[in-house]
CSV table of C-alpha atoms in Angstrom, one decimal:
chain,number,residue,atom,x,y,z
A,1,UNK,CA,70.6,-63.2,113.8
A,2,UNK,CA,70.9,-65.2,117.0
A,3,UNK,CA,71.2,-68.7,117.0
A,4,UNK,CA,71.2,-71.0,120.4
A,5,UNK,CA,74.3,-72.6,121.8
A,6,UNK,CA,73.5,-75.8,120.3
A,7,UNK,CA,72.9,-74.5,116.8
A,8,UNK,CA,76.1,-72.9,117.0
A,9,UNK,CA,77.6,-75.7,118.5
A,10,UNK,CA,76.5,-78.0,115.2
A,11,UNK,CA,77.9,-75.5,113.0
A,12,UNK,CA,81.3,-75.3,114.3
A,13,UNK,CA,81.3,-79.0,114.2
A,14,UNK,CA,80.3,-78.6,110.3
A,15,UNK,CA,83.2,-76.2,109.6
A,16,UNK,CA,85.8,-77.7,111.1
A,17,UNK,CA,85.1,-81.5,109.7
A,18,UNK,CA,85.0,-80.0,106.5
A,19,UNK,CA,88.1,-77.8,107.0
A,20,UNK,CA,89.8,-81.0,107.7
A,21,UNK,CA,88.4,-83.0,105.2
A,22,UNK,CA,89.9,-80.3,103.2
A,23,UNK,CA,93.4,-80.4,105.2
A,24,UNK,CA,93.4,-84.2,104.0
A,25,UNK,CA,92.8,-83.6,100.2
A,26,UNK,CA,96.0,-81.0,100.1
A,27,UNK,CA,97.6,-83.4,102.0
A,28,UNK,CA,97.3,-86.2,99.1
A,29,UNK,CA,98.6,-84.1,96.8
């Protein structure tokens, strides 16, 4: 499944706010 540079581009940006969104709630802990 191929997805276009800007697709991918989008979903990178998804995964790594959330993976540091999750970095943050560990943190508080």
């Amino acid at each position: 499944m191929y997805h276009s540079p800007r697709v991918r581009n989008i979903i990178c940006g998804c995964a790594i706010a959330y993976f540091s969104h999750w970095l943050e709630n560990r943190k508080k802990k």
